[in-house]
Coordinates of C-alpha atoms in Angstrom, one line a residue:
X1 CA -208.4 124.7 -23.9
X2 CA -209.2 121.6 -22.0
X3 CA -210.6 123.8 -19.2
X4 CA -213.9 121.9 -18.3
X5 CA -213.3 118.5 -16.7
X6 CA -213.8 117.9 -12.8
X7 CA -211.5 115.2 -12.7
X8 CA -213.2 112.6 -15.2
X9 CA -216.7 112.4 -13.8
X10 CA -218.6 115.4 -14.5
X11 CA -218.8 118.1 -16.8
X12 CA -219.8 121.4 -15.2
X13 CA -222.0 122.6 -18.2
X14 CA -222.1 126.4 -17.6
X15 CA -218.0 125.9 -18.0
X16 CA -218.8 124.7 -21.7
X17 CA -221.2 127.4 -22.2
X18 CA -218.8 130.1 -21.3
X19 CA -216.2 128.0 -23.6
X20 CA -218.7 127.8 -26.5
X21 CA -219.4 131.8 -25.9
X22 CA -215.7 132.4 -26.2
X23 CA -215.0 130.6 -29.0
X24 CA -217.6 131.7 -31.2
X25 CA -216.1 135.2 -30.5
X26 CA -212.9 134.2 -31.5
X27 CA -214.3 133.1 -34.9
X28 CA -215.9 136.2 -35.4
X29 CA -213.1 138.7 -34.4
X30 CA -211.1 136.7 -36.7
X31 CA -213.8 137.0 -39.4
X32 CA -214.0 140.2 -39.1
X33 CA -210.5 141.7 -39.0
X34 CA -209.5 143.7 -41.5
X35 CA -212.9 144.6 -43.0
X36 CA -213.8 147.8 -43.5
X37 CA -217.0 149.5 -41.5
X38 CA -216.8 151.5 -38.5
X39 CA -219.5 149.3 -36.6
X40 CA -217.1 146.0 -37.5
X41 CA -214.2 148.0 -36.1
X42 CA -215.9 149.4 -33.0
X43 CA -217.3 145.2 -32.7
X44 CA -213.7 143.5 -33.5
X45 CA -212.1 145.4 -30.8
X46 CA -214.9 145.6 -28.0
X47 CA -214.9 141.2 -29.0
X48 CA -210.6 141.6 -27.8
X49 CA -211.6 143.1 -25.1
X50 CA -212.6 139.9 -23.1
X51 CA -212.4 137.0 -25.2
X52 CA -208.9 135.5 -24.9
X53 CA -208.5 136.9 -21.2
X54 CA -212.0 134.5 -20.6
X55 CA -210.1 131.3 -21.6
X56 CA -207.3 132.2 -19.5
X57 CA -209.4 132.6 -16.3
X58 CA -211.0 129.4 -17.4
X59 CA -207.9 127.9 -17.2
X60 CA -207.4 128.8 -13.8
X61 CA -210.7 126.8 -12.6
X62 CA -209.5 123.3 -12.3
X63 CA -205.7 123.9 -11.8
X64 CA -204.5 121.8 -8.4
X65 CA -201.6 122.6 -6.2
X66 CA -198.9 120.1 -6.4
X67 CA -196.4 118.8 -4.1
X68 CA -192.6 119.5 -4.1
X69 CA -191.9 115.9 -5.2
X70 CA -191.2 114.2 -8.5
X71 CA -194.8 112.9 -8.3
X72 CA -195.9 116.4 -8.5
X73 CA -193.7 117.7 -11.2
X74 CA -194.5 114.9 -13.1
X75 CA -198.1 115.6 -13.0
X76 CA -197.3 119.1 -13.8
X77 CA -195.2 118.8 -16.6
X78 CA -196.1 115.3 -18.0
X79 CA -200.1 115.8 -17.5
X80 CA -200.7 119.5 -17.7
X81 CA -198.3 120.8 -20.2
X82 CA -197.2 118.2 -22.2
X83 CA -200.5 117.8 -23.5
X84 CA -200.6 121.1 -24.6
X85 CA -197.4 121.3 -26.2
X86 CA -198.0 118.3 -28.4
X87 CA -201.3 119.5 -29.4
X88 CA -199.4 122.7 -30.4
X89 CA -196.8 121.0 -32.5
X90 CA -198.7 118.2 -34.2
X91 CA -201.6 120.4 -35.4
X92 CA -199.3 123.3 -36.1
X93 CA -197.3 120.7 -38.5
X94 CA -200.9 119.3 -40.1
X95 CA -202.0 122.9 -41.1
X96 CA -198.4 123.9 -42.3
X97 CA -198.2 121.0 -44.6
X98 CA -202.3 121.9 -45.3
X99 CA -201.3 125.8 -46.2
X100 CA -198.2 124.4 -48.4
X101 CA -200.6 122.5 -50.6
X102 CA -203.8 124.8 -50.4
X103 CA -202.0 128.0 -50.8
X104 CA -199.5 126.8 -53.1
X105 CA -196.7 128.2 -51.2
X106 CA -193.3 127.2 -51.8
X107 CA -191.3 124.6 -50.2
X108 CA -188.6 127.4 -48.7
X109 CA -191.7 129.4 -47.3
X110 CA -193.2 126.3 -45.9
X111 CA -189.9 125.1 -44.3
X112 CA -189.4 128.8 -42.9
X113 CA -192.4 128.3 -41.3
X114 CA -191.8 125.1 -39.7
X115 CA -188.8 127.4 -37.8
X116 CA -191.4 130.1 -36.9
X117 CA -193.5 127.3 -35.3
X118 CA -190.7 126.6 -33.2
X119 CA -190.5 130.4 -32.2
X120 CA -194.3 131.0 -32.0
X121 CA -195.9 133.9 -30.7
X122 CA -196.8 136.5 -33.3
X123 CA -194.3 135.4 -35.9
X124 CA -197.2 132.9 -36.6
X125 CA -199.9 134.0 -39.2
X126 CA -202.7 132.7 -41.9
X127 CA -203.6 129.3 -40.2
X128 CA -201.6 129.0 -37.5
X129 CA -202.2 132.8 -36.4
X130 CA -204.0 131.7 -32.9
X131 CA -201.3 129.3 -32.4
X132 CA -199.7 131.9 -29.8
X133 CA -202.1 131.3 -27.5
X134 CA -201.8 127.5 -26.9
X135 CA -197.9 128.5 -25.5
X136 CA -199.0 131.3 -23.7
X137 CA -201.4 129.5 -21.9
X138 CA -198.8 126.2 -21.3
X139 CA -196.4 128.9 -19.7
X140 CA -199.2 130.4 -17.5
X141 CA -200.6 126.8 -16.2
X142 CA -197.1 126.0 -15.2
X143 CA -196.4 129.6 -13.5
X144 CA -199.9 129.4 -11.7
X145 CA -199.6 126.0 -10.5
X146 CA -196.1 126.8 -9.2
X147 CA -197.5 129.7 -7.5
X148 CA -200.2 128.4 -6.2
X149 CA -198.2 125.3 -4.7
X150 CA -195.1 127.1 -3.2
X151 CA -196.8 130.2 -2.1
X152 CA -199.5 129.9 0.5
X153 CA -200.8 133.1 1.4
X154 CA -203.6 134.2 -1.3
X155 CA -202.4 138.0 -0.9
X156 CA -199.0 137.2 -1.9
X157 CA -200.3 135.1 -4.3
X158 CA -202.0 138.3 -6.1
X159 CA -199.1 140.6 -5.2
X160 CA -196.6 138.5 -7.0
X161 CA -199.4 137.9 -9.9
X162 CA -199.9 141.6 -10.0
X163 CA -196.5 142.4 -10.2
X164 CA -196.1 140.0 -13.3
X165 CA -198.8 141.5 -15.0
X166 CA -197.9 145.3 -15.1
X167 CA -194.2 144.0 -16.0
X168 CA -195.8 142.2 -19.0
X169 CA -197.4 145.2 -20.0
X170 CA -194.0 147.4 -19.6
X171 CA -192.4 144.5 -22.1
X172 CA -194.5 145.3 -24.9
X173 CA -192.5 147.7 -26.4
X174 CA -189.3 145.7 -25.9
X175 CA -187.6 143.7 -28.4
X176 CA -186.2 140.3 -27.5
X177 CA -182.5 140.5 -29.3
X178 CA -184.0 142.4 -32.0
X179 CA -187.1 140.4 -32.8
X180 CA -190.6 142.1 -32.2
X181 CA -192.1 139.7 -30.3
X182 CA -190.6 137.2 -27.2
X183 CA -190.4 133.3 -28.2
X184 CA -193.8 131.8 -27.7
X185 CA -195.5 135.0 -26.6
X186 CA -193.9 134.6 -23.1
X187 CA -194.5 138.2 -22.3
X188 CA -198.1 137.8 -22.8
X189 CA -198.1 134.8 -20.4
X190 CA -197.1 137.4 -17.4
X191 CA -201.0 139.0 -18.3
X192 CA -202.6 135.0 -18.4
X193 CA -200.6 134.4 -15.0
X194 CA -202.6 137.1 -13.3
X195 CA -206.2 136.3 -15.1
X196 CA -205.6 132.6 -14.6
X197 CA -204.9 133.1 -10.8
X198 CA -208.1 135.2 -10.9
X199 CA -210.2 132.2 -12.2
X200 CA -208.4 129.9 -9.3
X201 CA -210.4 132.0 -6.9
X202 CA -213.4 132.9 -9.0
X203 CA -214.1 129.4 -9.5
X204 CA -214.0 128.6 -5.8
X205 CA -216.3 131.4 -5.1
X206 CA -218.4 131.6 -7.8
X207 CA -221.0 128.7 -6.8
X208 CA -221.1 130.5 -3.4
X209 CA -222.7 133.5 -4.8
X210 CA -226.6 133.6 -4.6
X211 CA -228.2 133.7 -8.2
X212 CA -229.9 137.0 -7.7
X213 CA -226.8 138.5 -6.7
X214 CA -225.0 137.4 -10.1
X215 CA -228.3 138.7 -11.9
X216 CA -227.5 141.9 -10.3
X217 CA -224.4 142.2 -11.5
X218 CA -225.1 140.8 -14.6
X219 CA -227.6 143.8 -15.7
X220 CA -225.2 146.7 -14.2
X221 CA -222.2 144.3 -16.1
X222 CA -223.9 144.2 -19.5
X223 CA -224.5 148.0 -19.1
X224 CA -221.2 148.8 -18.8
X225 CA -220.3 146.7 -21.5
X226 CA -222.6 148.9 -23.7
X227 CA -221.4 152.1 -22.5
X228 CA -217.7 151.0 -23.2
X229 CA -218.7 150.1 -26.6
X230 CA -220.6 153.8 -27.0
X231 CA -217.6 155.6 -25.7
X232 CA -215.2 153.9 -27.8
X233 CA -217.2 154.3 -31.1
X234 CA -217.8 157.9 -29.9
X235 CA -213.6 157.9 -29.7
X236 CA -213.4 158.9 -26.3
X237 CA -212.1 155.8 -24.8
X238 CA -208.7 154.3 -26.4
X239 CA -208.6 150.7 -24.8
X240 CA -206.9 148.3 -27.0
X241 CA -205.8 144.4 -26.0
X242 CA -204.4 142.9 -28.8
X243 CA -202.7 140.1 -27.2
X244 CA -200.9 138.5 -30.1
X245 CA -199.0 141.4 -31.1
X246 CA -198.5 142.8 -27.7
X247 CA -200.5 145.7 -28.3
X248 CA -202.4 147.1 -25.1
X249 CA -204.0 150.3 -24.3
X250 CA -203.7 151.0 -21.0
X251 CA -202.5 148.6 -18.1
X252 CA -205.1 150.1 -15.9
X253 CA -207.9 149.4 -18.3
X254 CA -206.5 145.7 -19.2
X255 CA -206.0 144.9 -15.8
X256 CA -209.8 146.1 -14.7
X257 CA -212.3 145.6 -17.6
X258 CA -211.8 142.1 -18.7
X259 CA -212.3 140.6 -15.9
X260 CA -215.4 142.7 -15.2
X261 CA -216.8 141.8 -18.6
X262 CA -215.5 138.2 -18.3
X263 CA -217.8 137.5 -14.9
X264 CA -220.8 138.6 -17.1
X265 CA -220.1 135.8 -19.4
X266 CA -220.0 133.4 -16.7
X267 CA -223.1 134.4 -15.5
X268 CA -224.6 134.4 -18.5
X269 CA -223.6 130.9 -19.2
X270 CA -224.8 129.8 -16.0
X271 CA -228.4 131.5 -17.0
X272 CA -228.2 129.5 -20.1
X273 CA -227.8 126.0 -17.9
X274 CA -230.6 127.1 -15.8
X275 CA -232.8 127.6 -18.6
X276 CA -232.2 123.9 -19.7
X277 CA -229.0 124.1 -21.8
X278 CA -229.0 124.1 -25.4
X279 CA -227.0 120.7 -26.7
X280 CA -225.4 122.3 -29.8
X281 CA -223.7 125.2 -27.3
X282 CA -222.5 122.0 -25.5
X283 CA -220.5 120.2 -28.2
X284 CA -219.4 123.6 -29.2
X285 CA -218.0 124.2 -26.0
X286 CA -216.5 121.0 -25.5
X287 CA -214.4 121.2 -28.9
X288 CA -213.2 124.5 -28.7
X289 CA -209.7 123.0 -28.9
X290 CA -210.6 121.9 -32.7
X291 CA -212.5 124.9 -33.7
X292 CA -209.3 127.3 -32.3
X293 CA -207.0 125.5 -34.2
X294 CA -208.8 125.1 -37.6
X295 CA -211.1 127.6 -38.1
X296 CA -208.6 129.7 -39.9
X297 CA -208.1 127.1 -42.6
X298 CA -211.8 126.9 -43.1
X299 CA -211.8 130.5 -43.9
X300 CA -210.0 129.5 -47.0
X301 CA -213.4 127.9 -48.1
X302 CA -214.7 131.3 -48.4
X303 CA -212.3 132.5 -51.0
X304 CA -213.3 130.0 -53.6
X305 CA -216.2 131.9 -54.8
X306 CA -216.1 135.5 -54.6
X307 CA -220.2 135.3 -53.5
X308 CA -219.0 133.5 -50.4
X309 CA -215.8 135.8 -49.6
X310 CA -217.5 137.7 -46.9
X311 CA -217.3 138.2 -43.1
X312 CA -220.5 136.2 -42.5
X313 CA -220.0 133.1 -44.4
X314 CA -216.4 133.1 -42.9
X315 CA -218.2 133.0 -39.0
X316 CA -220.4 130.3 -40.6
X317 CA -217.8 128.2 -41.9
X318 CA -215.2 128.9 -39.4
X319 CA -217.2 127.3 -36.8
X320 CA -219.2 124.3 -39.0
X321 CA -216.1 122.9 -40.7
X322 CA -214.4 122.4 -37.3
X323 CA -217.5 121.2 -35.7
X324 CA -218.1 118.6 -38.5
X325 CA -213.9 117.6 -37.7
X326 CA -214.8 117.6 -34.3
X327 CA -217.9 115.6 -34.5
X328 CA -216.0 112.9 -36.9
X329 CA -212.9 112.6 -34.1
X330 CA -215.5 111.9 -31.9
X331 CA -217.0 109.2 -33.8
X332 CA -213.7 107.3 -34.4
X333 CA -213.3 107.5 -30.8
X334 CA -215.9 106.4 -29.8
X335 CA -216.0 103.3 -32.4
X336 CA -215.0 99.5 -31.2
X337 CA -211.7 99.9 -33.7
X338 CA -210.3 102.6 -31.9
X339 CA -210.9 101.0 -28.2
X340 CA -209.2 97.5 -29.9
X341 CA -206.3 100.0 -30.5
X342 CA -205.9 101.4 -27.2
X343 CA -206.2 98.3 -25.4
X344 CA -203.7 96.9 -27.2
X345 CA -201.3 100.0 -26.6

């Protein structure tokens, strides 16, 4: 989720705010999952229509073309893909061990979970249920970078990405050597590939669009979102976008609706920046990776007492605990001891 840096000089604030909105939606969606109630069911599905495509689109914002040289490949693999895979396994191992002791799981279960971490995708549950995103994101980064680097015409790039998208839709009902999911949810990376390419070009055009036109679109886009929610609540819309389990109804809806809704979020995020911003939202947006990794583990705190075992407490703790962890990590990185270690290395 490291999508907000333009080089290493300046953060683009509206992107941080968009990430903040996205990660709050992720935590809220997981908090209300499996909670009975018509309104929560509608809210759950409405959140899933756009929140993960949002992160994939933002993943395309700062992609760079690479040269067909060893330096270009070293940049792609060493600086873009490798950190994602390292974070996936490092945080995965930490959370598996934490789950073992906190949930009092057997060592047989824990050793099997390490194997599932290697396979990834929808085999991951509990603390690691969101980790499918990291491998899918890494694959999409790799594919999209190659596409913009080696296919020069934008129209041809979109032809390839759109074909990839609908191939991924077709693969949702296909098993992989008897397994319900592909390793690393690779079939979903075919959809993320399109969203990431779209984000690559949306970012180039976004700042060039006059603000008044953005406001007009945001009003119509938000109205469209409310209309979709109304149709779904009435049983007149069958749109489901559960990427982890590869459950998608239908391909055309998945193609058009998420980007339209994501654009509303981008415009709303720019509105927050224009209004002067809000420091806590900025901090959350800058630390979405920590929240993404650890909010499911934080949910377990809500089960310690019956009083706290409610979805609204899960949202609060799922955000507050990882935010505190992110603050501690940032403090540690900023102190002199840490800098001395980095200089010595």
